[in-house]
PDB file of C-alpha atoms and ligand atoms in Angstrom:
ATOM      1  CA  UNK A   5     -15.830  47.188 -49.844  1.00 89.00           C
ATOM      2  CA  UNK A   6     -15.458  50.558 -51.925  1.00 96.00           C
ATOM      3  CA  UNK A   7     -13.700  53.582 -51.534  1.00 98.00           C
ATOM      4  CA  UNK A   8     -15.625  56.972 -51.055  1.00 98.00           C
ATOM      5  CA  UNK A   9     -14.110  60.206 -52.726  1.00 98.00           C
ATOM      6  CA  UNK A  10     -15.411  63.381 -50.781  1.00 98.00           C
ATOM      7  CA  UNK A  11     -15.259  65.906 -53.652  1.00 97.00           C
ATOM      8  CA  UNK A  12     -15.346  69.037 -54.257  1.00 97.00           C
ATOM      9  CA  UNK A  13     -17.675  69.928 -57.641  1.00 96.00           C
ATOM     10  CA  UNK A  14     -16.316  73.385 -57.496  1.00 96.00           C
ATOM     11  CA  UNK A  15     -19.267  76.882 -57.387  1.00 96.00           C
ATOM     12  CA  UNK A  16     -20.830  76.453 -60.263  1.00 95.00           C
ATOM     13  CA  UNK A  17     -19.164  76.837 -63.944  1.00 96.00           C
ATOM     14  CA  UNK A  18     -18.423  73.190 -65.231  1.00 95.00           C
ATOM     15  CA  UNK A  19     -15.062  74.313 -66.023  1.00 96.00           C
ATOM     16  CA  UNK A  20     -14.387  75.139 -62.198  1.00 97.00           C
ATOM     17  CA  UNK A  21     -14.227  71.140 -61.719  1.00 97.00           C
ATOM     18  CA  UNK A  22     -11.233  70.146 -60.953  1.00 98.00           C
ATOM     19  CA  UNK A  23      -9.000  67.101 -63.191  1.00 98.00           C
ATOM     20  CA  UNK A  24      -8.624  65.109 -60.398  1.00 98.00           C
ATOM     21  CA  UNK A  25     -12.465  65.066 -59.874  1.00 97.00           C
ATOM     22  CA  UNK A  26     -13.145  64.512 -63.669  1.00 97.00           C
ATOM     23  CA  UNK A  27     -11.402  61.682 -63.306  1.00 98.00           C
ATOM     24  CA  UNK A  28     -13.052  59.859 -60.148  1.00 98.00           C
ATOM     25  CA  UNK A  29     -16.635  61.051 -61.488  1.00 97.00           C
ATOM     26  CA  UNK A  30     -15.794  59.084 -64.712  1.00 98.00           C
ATOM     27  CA  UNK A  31     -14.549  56.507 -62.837  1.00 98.00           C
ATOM     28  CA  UNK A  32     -17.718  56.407 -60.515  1.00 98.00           C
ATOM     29  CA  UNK A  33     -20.098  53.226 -59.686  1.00 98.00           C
ATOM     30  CA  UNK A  34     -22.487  55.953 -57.742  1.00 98.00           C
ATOM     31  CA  UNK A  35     -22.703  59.431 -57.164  1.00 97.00           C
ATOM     32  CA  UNK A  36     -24.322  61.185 -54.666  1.00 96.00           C
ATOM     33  CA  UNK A  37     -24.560  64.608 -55.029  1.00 94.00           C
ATOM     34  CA  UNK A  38     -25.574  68.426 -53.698  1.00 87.00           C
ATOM     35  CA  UNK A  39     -28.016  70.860 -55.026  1.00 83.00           C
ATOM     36  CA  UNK A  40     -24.970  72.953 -55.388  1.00 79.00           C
ATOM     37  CA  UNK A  41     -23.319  70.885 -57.156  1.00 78.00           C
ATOM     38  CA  UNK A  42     -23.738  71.305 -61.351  1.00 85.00           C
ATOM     39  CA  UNK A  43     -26.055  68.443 -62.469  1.00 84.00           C
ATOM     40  CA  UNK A  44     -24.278  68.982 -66.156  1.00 89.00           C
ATOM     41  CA  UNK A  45     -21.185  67.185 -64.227  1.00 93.00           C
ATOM     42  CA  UNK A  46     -23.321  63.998 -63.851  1.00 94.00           C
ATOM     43  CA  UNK A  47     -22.688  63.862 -67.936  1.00 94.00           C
ATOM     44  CA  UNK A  48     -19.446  62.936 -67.692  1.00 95.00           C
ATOM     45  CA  UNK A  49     -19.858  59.571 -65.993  1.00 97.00           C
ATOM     46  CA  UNK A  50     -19.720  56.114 -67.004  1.00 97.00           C
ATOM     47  CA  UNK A  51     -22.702  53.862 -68.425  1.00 96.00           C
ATOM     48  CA  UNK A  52     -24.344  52.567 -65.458  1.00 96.00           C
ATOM     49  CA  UNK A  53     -23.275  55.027 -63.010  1.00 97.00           C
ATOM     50  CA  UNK A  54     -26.040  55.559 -60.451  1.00 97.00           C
ATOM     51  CA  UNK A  55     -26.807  58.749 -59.426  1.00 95.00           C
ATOM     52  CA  UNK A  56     -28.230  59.531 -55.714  1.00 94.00           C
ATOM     53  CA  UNK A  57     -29.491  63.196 -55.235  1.00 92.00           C
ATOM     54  CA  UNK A  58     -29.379  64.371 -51.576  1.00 91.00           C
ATOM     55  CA  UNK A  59     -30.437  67.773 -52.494  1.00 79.00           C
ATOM     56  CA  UNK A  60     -29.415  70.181 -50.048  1.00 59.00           C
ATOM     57  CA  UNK A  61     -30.334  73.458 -50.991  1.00 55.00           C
ATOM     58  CA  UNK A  62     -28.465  76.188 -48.594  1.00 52.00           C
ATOM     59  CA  UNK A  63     -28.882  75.145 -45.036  1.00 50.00           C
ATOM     60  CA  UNK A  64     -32.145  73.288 -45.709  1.00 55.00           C
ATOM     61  CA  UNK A  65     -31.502  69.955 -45.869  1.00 52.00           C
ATOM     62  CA  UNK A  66     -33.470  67.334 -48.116  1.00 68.00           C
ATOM     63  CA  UNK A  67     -32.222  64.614 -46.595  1.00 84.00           C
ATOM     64  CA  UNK A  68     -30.549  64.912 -42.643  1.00 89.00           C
ATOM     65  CA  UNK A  69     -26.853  65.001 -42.366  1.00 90.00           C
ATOM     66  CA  UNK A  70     -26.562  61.682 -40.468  1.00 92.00           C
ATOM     67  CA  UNK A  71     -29.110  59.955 -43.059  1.00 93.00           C
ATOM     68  CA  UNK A  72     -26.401  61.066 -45.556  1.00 94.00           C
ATOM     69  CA  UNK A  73     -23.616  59.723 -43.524  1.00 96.00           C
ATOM     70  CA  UNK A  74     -25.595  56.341 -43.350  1.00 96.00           C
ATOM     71  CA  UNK A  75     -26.458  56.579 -46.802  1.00 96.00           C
ATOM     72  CA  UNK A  76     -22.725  57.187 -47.957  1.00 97.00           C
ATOM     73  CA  UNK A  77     -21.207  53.875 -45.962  1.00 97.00           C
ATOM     74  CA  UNK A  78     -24.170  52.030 -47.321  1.00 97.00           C
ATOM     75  CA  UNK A  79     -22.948  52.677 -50.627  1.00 98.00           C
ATOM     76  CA  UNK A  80     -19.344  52.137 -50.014  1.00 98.00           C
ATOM     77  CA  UNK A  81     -20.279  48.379 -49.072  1.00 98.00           C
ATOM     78  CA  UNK A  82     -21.584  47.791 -52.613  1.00 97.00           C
ATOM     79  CA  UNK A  83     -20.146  49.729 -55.219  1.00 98.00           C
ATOM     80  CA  UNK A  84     -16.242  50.150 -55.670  1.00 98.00           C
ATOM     81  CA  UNK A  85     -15.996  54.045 -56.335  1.00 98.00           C
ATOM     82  CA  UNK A  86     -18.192  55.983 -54.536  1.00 98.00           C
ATOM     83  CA  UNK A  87     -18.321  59.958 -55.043  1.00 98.00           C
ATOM     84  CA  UNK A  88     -19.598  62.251 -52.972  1.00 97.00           C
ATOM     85  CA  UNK A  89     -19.730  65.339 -54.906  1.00 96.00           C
ATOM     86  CA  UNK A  90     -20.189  68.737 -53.101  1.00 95.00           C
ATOM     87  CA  UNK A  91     -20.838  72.219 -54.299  1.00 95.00           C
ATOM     88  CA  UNK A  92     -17.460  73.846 -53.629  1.00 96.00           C
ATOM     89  CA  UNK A  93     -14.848  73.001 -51.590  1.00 97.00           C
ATOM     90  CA  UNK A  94     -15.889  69.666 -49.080  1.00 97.00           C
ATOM     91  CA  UNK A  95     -14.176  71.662 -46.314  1.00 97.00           C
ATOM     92  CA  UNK A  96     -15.861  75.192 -46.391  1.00 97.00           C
ATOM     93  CA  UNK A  97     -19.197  74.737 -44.581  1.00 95.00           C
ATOM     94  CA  UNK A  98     -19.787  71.121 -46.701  1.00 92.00           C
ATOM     95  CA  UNK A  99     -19.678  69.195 -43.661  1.00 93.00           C
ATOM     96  CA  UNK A 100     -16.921  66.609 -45.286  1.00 95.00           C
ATOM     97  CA  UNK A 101     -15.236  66.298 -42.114  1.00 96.00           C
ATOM     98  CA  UNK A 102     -18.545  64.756 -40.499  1.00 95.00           C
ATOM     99  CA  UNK A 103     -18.818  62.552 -43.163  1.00 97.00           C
ATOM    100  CA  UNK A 104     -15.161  61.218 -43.301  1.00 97.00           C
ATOM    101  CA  UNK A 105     -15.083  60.773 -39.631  1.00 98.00           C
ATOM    102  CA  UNK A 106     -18.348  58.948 -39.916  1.00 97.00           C
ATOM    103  CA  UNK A 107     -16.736  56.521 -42.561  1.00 98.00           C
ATOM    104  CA  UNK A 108     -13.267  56.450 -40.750  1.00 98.00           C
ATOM    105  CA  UNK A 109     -15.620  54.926 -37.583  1.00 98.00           C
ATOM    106  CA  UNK A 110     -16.552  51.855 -40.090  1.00 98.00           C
ATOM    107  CA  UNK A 111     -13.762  51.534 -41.378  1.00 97.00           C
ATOM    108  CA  UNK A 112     -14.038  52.623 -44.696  1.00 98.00           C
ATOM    109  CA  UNK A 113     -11.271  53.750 -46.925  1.00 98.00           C
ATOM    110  CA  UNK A 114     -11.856  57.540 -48.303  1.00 98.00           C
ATOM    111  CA  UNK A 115     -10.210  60.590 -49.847  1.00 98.00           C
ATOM    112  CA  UNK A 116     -10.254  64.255 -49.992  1.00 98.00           C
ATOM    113  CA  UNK A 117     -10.511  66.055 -52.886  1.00 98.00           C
ATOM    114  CA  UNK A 118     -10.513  69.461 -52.552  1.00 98.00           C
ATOM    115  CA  UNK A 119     -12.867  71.466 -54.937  1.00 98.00           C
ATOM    116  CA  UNK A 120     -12.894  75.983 -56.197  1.00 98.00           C
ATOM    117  CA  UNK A 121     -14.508  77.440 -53.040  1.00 98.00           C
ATOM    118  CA  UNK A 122     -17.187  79.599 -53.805  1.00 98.00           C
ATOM    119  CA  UNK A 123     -15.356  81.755 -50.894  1.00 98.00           C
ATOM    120  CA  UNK A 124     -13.229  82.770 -53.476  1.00 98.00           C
ATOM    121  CA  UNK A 125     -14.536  81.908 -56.831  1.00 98.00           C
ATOM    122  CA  UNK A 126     -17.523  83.800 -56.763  1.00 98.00           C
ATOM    123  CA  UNK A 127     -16.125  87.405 -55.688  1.00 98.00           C
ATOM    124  CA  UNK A 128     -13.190  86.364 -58.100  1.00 98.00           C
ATOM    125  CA  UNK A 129     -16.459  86.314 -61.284  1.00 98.00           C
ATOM    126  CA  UNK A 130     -17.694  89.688 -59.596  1.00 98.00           C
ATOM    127  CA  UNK A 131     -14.309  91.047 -60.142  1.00 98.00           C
ATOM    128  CA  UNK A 132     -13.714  91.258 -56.540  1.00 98.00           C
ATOM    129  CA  UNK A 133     -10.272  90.578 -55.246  1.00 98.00           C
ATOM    130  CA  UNK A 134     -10.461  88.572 -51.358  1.00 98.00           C
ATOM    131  CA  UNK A 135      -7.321  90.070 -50.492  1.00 98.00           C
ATOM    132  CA  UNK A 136      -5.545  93.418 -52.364  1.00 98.00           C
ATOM    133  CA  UNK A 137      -2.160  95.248 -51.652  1.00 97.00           C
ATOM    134  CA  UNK A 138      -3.169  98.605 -49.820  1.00 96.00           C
ATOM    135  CA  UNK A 139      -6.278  97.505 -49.212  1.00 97.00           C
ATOM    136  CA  UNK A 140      -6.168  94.461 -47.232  1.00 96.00           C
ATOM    137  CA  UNK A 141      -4.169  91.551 -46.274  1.00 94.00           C
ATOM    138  CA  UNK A 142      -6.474  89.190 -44.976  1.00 96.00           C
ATOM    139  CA  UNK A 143     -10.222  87.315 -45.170  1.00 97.00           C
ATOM    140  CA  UNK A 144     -12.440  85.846 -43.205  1.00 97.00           C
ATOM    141  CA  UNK A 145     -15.568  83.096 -44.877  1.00 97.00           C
ATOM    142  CA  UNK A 146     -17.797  82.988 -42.057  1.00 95.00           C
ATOM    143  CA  UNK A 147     -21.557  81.179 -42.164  1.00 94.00           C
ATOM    144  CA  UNK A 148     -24.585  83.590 -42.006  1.00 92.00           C
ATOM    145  CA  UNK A 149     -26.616  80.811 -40.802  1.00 85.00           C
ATOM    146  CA  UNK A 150     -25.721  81.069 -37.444  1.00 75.00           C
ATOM    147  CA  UNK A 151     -25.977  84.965 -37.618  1.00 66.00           C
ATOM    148  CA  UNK A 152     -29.539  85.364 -36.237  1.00 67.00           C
ATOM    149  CA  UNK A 153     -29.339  82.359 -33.649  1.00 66.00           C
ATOM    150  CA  UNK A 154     -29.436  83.462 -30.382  1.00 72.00           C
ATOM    151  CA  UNK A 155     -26.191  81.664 -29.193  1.00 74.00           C
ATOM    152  CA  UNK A 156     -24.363  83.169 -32.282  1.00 79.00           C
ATOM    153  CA  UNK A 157     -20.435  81.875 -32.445  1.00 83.00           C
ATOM    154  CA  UNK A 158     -20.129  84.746 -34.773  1.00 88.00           C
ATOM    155  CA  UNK A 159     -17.240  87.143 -32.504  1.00 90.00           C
ATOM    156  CA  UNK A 160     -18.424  90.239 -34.400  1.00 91.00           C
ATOM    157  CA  UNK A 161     -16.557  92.390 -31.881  1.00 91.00           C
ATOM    158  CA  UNK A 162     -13.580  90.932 -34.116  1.00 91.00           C
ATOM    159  CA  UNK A 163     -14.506  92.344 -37.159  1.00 91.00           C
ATOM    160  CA  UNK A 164     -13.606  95.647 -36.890  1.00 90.00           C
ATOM    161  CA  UNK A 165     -10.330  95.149 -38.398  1.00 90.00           C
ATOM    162  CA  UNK A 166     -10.115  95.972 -42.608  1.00 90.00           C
ATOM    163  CA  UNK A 167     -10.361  92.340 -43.093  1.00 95.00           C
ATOM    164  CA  UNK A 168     -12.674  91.291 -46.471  1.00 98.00           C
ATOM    165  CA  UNK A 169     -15.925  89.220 -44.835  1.00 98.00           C
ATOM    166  CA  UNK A 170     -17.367  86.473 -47.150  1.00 98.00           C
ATOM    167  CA  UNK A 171     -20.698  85.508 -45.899  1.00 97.00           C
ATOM    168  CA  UNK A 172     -22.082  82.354 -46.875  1.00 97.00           C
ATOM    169  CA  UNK A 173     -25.478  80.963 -46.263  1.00 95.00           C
ATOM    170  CA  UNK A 174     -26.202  84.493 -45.364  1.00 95.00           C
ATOM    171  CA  UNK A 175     -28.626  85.974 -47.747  1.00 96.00           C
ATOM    172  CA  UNK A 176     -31.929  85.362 -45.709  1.00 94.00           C
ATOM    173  CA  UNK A 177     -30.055  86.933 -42.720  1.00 95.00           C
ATOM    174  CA  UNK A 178     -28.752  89.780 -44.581  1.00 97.00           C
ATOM    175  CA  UNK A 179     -30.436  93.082 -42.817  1.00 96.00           C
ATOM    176  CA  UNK A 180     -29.825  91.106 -39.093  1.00 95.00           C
ATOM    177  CA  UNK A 181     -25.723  90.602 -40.612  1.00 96.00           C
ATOM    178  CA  UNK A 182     -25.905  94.758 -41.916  1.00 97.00           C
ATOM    179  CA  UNK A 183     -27.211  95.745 -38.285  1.00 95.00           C
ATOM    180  CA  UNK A 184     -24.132  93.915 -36.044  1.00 95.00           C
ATOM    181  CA  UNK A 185     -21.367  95.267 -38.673  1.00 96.00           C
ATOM    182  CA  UNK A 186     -22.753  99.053 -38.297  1.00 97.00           C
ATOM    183  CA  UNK A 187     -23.526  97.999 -34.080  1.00 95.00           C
ATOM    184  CA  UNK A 188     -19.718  97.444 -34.605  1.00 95.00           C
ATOM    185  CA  UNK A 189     -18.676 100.997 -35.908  1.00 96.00           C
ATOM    186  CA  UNK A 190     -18.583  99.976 -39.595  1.00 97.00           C
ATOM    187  CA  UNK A 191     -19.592 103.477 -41.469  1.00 97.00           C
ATOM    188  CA  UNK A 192     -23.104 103.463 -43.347  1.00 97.00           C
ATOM    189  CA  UNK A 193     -21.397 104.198 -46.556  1.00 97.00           C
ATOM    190  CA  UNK A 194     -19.435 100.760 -46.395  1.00 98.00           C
ATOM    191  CA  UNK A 195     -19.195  98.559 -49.145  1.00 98.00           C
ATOM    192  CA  UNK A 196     -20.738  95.277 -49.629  1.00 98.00           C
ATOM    193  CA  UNK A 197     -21.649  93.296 -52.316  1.00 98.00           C
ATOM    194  CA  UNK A 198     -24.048  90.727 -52.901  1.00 98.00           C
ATOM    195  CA  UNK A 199     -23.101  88.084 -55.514  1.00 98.00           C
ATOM    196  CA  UNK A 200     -25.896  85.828 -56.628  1.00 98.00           C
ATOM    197  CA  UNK A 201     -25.278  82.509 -58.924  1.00 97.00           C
ATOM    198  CA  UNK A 202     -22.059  82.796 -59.133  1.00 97.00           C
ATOM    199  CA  UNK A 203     -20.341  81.396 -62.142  1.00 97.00           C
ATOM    200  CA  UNK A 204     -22.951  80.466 -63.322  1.00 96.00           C
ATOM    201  CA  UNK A 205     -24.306  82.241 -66.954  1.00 95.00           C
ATOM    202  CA  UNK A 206     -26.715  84.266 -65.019  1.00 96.00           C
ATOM    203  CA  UNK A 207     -24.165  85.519 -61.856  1.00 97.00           C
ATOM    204  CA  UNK A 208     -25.540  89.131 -60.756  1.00 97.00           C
ATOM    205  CA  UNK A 209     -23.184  91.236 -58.758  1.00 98.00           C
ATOM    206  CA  UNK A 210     -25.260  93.778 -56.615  1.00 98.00           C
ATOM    207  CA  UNK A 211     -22.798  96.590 -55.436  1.00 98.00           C
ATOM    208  CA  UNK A 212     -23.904  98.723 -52.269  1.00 98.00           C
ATOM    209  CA  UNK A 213     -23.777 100.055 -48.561  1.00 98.00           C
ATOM    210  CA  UNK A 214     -24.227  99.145 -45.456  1.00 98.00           C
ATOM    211  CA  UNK A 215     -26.752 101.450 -45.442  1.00 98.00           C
ATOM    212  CA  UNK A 216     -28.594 100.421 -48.858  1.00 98.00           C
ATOM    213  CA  UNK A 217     -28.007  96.535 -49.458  1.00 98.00           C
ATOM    214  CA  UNK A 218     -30.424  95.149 -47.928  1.00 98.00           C
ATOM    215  CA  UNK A 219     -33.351  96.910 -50.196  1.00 98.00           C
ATOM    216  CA  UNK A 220     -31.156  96.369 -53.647  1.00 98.00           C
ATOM    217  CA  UNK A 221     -30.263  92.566 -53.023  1.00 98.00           C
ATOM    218  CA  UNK A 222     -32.945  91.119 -50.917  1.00 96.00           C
ATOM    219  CA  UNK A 223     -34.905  89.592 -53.483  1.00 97.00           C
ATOM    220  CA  UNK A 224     -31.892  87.744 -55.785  1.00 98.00           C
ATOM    221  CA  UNK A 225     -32.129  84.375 -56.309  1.00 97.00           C
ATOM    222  CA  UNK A 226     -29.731  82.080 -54.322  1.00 95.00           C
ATOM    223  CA  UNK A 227     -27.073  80.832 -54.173  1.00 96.00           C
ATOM    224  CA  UNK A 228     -25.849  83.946 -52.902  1.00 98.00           C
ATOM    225  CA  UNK A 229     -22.674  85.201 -51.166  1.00 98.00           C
ATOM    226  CA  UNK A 230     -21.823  88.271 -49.587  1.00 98.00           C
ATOM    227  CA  UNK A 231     -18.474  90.296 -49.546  1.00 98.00           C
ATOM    228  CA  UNK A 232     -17.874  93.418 -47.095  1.00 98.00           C
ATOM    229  CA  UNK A 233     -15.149  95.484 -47.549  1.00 98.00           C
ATOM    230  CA  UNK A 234     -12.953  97.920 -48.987  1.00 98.00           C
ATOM    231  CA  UNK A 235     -12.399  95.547 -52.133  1.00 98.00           C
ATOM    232  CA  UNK A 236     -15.361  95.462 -53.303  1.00 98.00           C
ATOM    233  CA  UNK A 237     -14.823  98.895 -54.441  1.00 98.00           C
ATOM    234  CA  UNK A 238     -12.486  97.307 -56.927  1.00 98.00           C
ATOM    235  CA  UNK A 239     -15.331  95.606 -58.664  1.00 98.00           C
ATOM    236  CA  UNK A 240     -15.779  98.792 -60.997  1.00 97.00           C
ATOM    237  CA  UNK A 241     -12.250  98.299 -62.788  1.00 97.00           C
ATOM    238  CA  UNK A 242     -12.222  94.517 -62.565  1.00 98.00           C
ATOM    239  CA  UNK A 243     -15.785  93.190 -63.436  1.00 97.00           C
ATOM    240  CA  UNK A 244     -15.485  91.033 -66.337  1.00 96.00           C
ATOM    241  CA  UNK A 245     -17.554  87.560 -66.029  1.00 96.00           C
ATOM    242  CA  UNK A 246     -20.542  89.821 -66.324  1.00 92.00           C
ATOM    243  CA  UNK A 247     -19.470  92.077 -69.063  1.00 89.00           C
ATOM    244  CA  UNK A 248     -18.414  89.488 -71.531  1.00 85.00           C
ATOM    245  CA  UNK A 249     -19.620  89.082 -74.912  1.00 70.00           C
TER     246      UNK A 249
HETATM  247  N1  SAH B  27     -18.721  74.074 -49.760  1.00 84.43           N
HETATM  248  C1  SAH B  27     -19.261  75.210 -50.466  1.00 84.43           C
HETATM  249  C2  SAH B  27     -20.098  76.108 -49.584  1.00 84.43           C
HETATM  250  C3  SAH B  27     -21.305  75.412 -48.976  1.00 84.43           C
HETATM  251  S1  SAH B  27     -22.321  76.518 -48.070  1.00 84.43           S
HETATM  252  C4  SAH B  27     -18.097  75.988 -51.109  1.00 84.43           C
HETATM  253  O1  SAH B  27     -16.924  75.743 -50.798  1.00 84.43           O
HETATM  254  O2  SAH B  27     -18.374  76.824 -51.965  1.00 84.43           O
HETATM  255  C5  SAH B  27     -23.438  77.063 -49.311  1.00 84.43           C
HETATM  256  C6  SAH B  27     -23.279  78.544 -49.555  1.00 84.43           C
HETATM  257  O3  SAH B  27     -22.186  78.780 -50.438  1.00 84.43           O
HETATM  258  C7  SAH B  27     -24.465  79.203 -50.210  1.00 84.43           C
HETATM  259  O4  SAH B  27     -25.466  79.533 -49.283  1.00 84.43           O
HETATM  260  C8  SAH B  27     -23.827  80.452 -50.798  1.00 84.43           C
HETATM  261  O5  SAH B  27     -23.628  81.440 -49.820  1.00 84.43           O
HETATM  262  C9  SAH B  27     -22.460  79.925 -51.210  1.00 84.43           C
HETATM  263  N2  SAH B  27     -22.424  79.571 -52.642  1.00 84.43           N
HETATM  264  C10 SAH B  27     -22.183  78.354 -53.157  1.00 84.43           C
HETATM  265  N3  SAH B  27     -22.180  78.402 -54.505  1.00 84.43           N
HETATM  266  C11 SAH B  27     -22.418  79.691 -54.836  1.00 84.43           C
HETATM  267  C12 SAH B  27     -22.539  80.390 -56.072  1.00 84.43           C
HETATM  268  N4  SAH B  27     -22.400  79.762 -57.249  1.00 84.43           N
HETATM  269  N5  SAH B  27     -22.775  81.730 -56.034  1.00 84.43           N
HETATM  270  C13 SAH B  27     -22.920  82.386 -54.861  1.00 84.43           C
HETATM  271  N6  SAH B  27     -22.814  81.773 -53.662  1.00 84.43           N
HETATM  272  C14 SAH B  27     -22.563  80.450 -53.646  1.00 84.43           C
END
């Protein structure tokens, strides 16, 4: 029986991957691996290496979660090193917990490795700062998926406060996510950002308003992330991933 490594493959940018995960993906017998996830990575491995795609693009899923699961242990009872590579971080919204606990019910042996959230990473490329002294000293990553469901676990009555608000999976719910923030007393002139392919050579950052977003971002290509707050201003003296040479 193998060991499964639930890893984070980081947002985007190759060079985002972390050592410890260069190592196990050299290391691998199989992969399986996320839309999200950069197929360059699948380079670096071994000969021989098989490579399983499970293609989950944003919240559609290719294959269903518990298929995965299944698929996963299957793969940990032949093959030695099994890596489950995720876009990101396995922990932000990449259901790794479901899949350890899944493989901690069979019995299998597994690790964490935690991978660049794109939380962070991708307003970091935009030139947007998560947290910033005088401006804010805390964020919140919340899912837009559940935004437009009609038992939303979204508290949006909390989100008054100056914290930043990183949206992910929210792009197709982005004029429903615009209307609760200015139902919530947010001004129409707020800033918000929309950051599309992050990392990755093509990134666009889309600055705007509560008020105008939705009309200048709707149409960019996913992945996409969103970033409200008064940070995003900041993006005008600290873009640089998109200015380079
Ligand atoms: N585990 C991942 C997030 C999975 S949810 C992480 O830690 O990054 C998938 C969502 O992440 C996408 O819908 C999008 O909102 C965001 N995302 C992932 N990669 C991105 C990228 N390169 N640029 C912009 N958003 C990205």
């Amino acid at each position: 029986m193998g060991k499964v490594y639930l890893t984070g493959a980081g947002p985007g940018d190759i060079d985002l991957l972390t050592v410890k995960a260069l190592r196990l993906i050299k290391q691998a017998d199989v992969i399986i691996y996320d839309r999200l996830a950069n197929p360059q990575i699948l380079k670096e491995a071994k000969d021989g290496c098989e490579f399983i795609y499970v293609g989950k693009a944003d919240s559609h899923h290719t294959l269903p979660q518990d298929e995965i699961n299944e698929l996963i242990y299957q793969a940990s009872q032949k093959y030695d090193v099994v890596v489950r590579l995720k876009g990101g971080d396995p922990f932000v919204f990449g259901r790794g917990g479901e899949e350890g606990i899944y493989l901690r019910q069979r019995g299998v042996e597994f690790e964490f490795v935690p991978g660049v959230t794109s939380a962070i990473a991708v307003p970091e490329y935009a030139g947007i700062p998560v947290t910033h002294r005088g401006i804010t000293v805390s964020f919140r990553v919340v899912t837009g998926h559940e935004a437009t469901k009609e038992k939303s676990q979204i508290p949006w009555e909390n989100y008054k406060t100056d914290d930043t608000i990183i949206f992910l999976m929210g792009l197709h719910r982005l004029k429903y996510i615009v209307e609760k923030l200015l139902e919530i007393g947010k001004p129409k002139d707020f800033p918000i950002a929309v950051i599309s392919r992050g990392t990755w050579p093509d990134e666009q950052t889309v600055i705007g308003t509560l008020e105008d977003i939705y009309e200048k971002a709707k149409d960019l290509p996913t992945p996409a992330l969103i970033v409200v707050g008064k940070v995003v201003e900041l993006h005008k003296e600290l873009s640089w991933f998109e200015k380079r040479a």
